[in-house]
PDB file of C-alpha atoms in Angstrom:
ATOM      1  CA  UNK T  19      -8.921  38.698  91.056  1.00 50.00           C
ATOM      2  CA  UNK T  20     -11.602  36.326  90.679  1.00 61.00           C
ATOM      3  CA  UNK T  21     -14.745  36.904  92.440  1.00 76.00           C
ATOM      4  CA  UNK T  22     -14.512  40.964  92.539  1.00 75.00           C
ATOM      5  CA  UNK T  23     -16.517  42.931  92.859  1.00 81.00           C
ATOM      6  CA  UNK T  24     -18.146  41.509  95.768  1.00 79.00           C
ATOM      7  CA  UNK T  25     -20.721  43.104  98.372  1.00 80.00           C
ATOM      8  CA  UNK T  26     -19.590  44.104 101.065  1.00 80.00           C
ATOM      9  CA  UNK T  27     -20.450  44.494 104.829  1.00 79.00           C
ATOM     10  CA  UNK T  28     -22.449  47.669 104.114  1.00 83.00           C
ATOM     11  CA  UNK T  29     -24.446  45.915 100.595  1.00 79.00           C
ATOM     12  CA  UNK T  30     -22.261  48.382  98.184  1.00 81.00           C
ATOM     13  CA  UNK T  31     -19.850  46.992  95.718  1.00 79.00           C
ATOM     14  CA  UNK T  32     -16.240  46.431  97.108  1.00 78.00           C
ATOM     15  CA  UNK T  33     -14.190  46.372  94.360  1.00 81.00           C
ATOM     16  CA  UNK T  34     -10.948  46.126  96.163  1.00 81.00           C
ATOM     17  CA  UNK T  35      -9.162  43.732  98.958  1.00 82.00           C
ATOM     18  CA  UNK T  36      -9.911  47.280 101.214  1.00 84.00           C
ATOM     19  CA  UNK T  37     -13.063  46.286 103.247  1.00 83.00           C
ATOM     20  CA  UNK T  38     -13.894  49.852 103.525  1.00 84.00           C
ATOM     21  CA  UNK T  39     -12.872  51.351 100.350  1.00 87.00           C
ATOM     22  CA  UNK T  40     -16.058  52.071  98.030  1.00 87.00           C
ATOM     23  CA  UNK T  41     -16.464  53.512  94.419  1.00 86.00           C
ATOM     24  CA  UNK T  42     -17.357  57.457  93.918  1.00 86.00           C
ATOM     25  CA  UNK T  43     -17.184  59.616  91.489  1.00 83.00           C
ATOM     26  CA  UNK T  44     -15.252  62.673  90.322  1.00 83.00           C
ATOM     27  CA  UNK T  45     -16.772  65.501  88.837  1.00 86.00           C
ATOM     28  CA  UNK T  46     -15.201  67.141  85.983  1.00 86.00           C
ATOM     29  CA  UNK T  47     -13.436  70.521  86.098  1.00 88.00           C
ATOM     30  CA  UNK T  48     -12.426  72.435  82.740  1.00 88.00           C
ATOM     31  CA  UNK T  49     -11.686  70.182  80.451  1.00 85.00           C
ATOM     32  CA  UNK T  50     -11.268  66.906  82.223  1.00 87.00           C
ATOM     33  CA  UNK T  51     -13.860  64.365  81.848  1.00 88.00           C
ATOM     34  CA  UNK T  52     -15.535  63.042  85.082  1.00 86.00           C
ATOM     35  CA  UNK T  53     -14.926  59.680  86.145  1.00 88.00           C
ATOM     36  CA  UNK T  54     -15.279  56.828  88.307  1.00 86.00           C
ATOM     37  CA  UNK T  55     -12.639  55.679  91.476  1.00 86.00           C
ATOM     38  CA  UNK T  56     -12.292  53.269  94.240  1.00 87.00           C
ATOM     39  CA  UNK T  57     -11.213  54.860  97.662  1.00 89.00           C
ATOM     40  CA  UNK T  58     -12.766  57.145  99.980  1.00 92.00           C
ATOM     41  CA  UNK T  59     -14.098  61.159 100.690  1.00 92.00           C
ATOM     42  CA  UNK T  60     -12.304  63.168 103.000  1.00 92.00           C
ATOM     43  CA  UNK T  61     -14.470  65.765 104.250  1.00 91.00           C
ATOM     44  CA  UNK T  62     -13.219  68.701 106.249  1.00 90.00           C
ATOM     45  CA  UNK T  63     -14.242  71.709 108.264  1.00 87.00           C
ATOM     46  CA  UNK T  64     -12.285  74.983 108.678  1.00 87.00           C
ATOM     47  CA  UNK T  65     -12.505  78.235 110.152  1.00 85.00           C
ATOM     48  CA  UNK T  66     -13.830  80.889 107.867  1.00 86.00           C
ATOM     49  CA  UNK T  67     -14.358  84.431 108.683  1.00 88.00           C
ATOM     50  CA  UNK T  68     -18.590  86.002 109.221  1.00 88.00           C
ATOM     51  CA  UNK T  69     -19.668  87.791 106.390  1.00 92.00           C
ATOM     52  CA  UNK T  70     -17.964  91.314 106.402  1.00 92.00           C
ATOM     53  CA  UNK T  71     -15.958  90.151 109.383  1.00 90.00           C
ATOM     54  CA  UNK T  72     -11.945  90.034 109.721  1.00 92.00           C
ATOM     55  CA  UNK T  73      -9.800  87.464 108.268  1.00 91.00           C
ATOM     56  CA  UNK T  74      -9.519  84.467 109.999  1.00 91.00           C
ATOM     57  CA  UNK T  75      -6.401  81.809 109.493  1.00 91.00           C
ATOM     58  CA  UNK T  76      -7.756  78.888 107.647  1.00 86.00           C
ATOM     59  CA  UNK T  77      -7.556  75.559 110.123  1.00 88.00           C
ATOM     60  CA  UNK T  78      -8.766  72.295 110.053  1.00 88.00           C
ATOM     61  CA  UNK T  79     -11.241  72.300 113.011  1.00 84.00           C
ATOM     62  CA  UNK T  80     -12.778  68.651 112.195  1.00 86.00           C
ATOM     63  CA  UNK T  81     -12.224  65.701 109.897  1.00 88.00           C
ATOM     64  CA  UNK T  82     -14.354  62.592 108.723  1.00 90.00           C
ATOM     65  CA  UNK T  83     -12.746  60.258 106.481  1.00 91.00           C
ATOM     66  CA  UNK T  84     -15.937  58.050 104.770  1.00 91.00           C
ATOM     67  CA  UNK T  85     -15.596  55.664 101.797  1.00 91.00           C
ATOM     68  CA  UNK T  86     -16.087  57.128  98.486  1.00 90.00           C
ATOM     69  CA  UNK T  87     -19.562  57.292  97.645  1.00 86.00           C
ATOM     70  CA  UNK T  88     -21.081  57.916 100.735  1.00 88.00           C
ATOM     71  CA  UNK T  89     -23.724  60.406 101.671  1.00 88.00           C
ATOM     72  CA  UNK T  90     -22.468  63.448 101.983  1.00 88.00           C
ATOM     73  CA  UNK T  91     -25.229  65.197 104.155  1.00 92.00           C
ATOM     74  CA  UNK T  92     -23.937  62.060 106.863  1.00 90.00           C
ATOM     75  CA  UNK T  93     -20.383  63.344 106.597  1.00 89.00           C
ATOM     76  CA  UNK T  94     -21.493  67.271 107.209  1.00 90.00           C
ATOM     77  CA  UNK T  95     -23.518  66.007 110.303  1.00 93.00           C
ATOM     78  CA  UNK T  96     -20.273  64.097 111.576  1.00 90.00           C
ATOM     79  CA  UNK T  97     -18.293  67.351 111.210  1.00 89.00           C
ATOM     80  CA  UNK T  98     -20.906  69.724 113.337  1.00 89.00           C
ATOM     81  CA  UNK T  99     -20.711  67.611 116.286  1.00 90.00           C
ATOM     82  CA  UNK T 100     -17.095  66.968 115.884  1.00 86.00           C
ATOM     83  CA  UNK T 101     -16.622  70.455 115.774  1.00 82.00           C
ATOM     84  CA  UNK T 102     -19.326  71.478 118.666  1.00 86.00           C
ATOM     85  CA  UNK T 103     -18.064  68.850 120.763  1.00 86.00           C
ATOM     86  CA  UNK T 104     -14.251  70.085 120.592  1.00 80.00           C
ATOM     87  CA  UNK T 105     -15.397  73.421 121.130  1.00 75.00           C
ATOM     88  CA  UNK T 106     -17.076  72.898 123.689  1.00 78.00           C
ATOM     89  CA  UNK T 107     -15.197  71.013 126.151  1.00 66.00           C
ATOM     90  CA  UNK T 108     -11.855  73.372 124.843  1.00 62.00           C
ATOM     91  CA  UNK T 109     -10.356  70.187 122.969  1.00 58.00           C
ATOM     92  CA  UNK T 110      -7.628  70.692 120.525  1.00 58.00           C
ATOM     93  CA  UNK T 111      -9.305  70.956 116.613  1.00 52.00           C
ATOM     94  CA  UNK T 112      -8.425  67.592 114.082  1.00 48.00           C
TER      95      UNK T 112
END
């Protein structure tokens, strides 16, 4: 499409009719190569049992979806107080 990339409303590259969709990158595992996409991070928090405590069952107790690329100390912030705030007014987790 002519005209792409273009910047978009937050000054990154938007590659993509998806105002919100940004580039980020892959790391490699094994033998696959990193590389590059267009889309976006979906960060989650779960339960997990205290060192030497009992098993706990693994659920989703807050979600940030960000676009690709984005900081990801911003996203871990999002998650604490989504996950504070749920817990403490006895919301539902997700």
């Amino acid at each position: 499409m002519p005209g792409w990339p273009t910047a978009g409303h937050d000054s990154r590259l938007q590659h993509t009719i998806d105002p919100d969709a940004r580039e980020g990158y892959r790391s490699g595992t094994n033998a696959s190569p990193g590389n590059v996409f267009c889309g976006y991070d979906l960060h989650l928090a779960v339960n997990a049992r205290g060192l030497g405590g009992t098993e706990v069952p693994f659920v989703i107790t807050a979600m940030h979806l960000a676009p690709a690329g984005s900081h990801k100390g911003d996203a871990g912030i999002t998650l604490i107080d989504q996950h504070l705030t749920r817990h403490r007014s006895g919301g539902a987790p997700g």
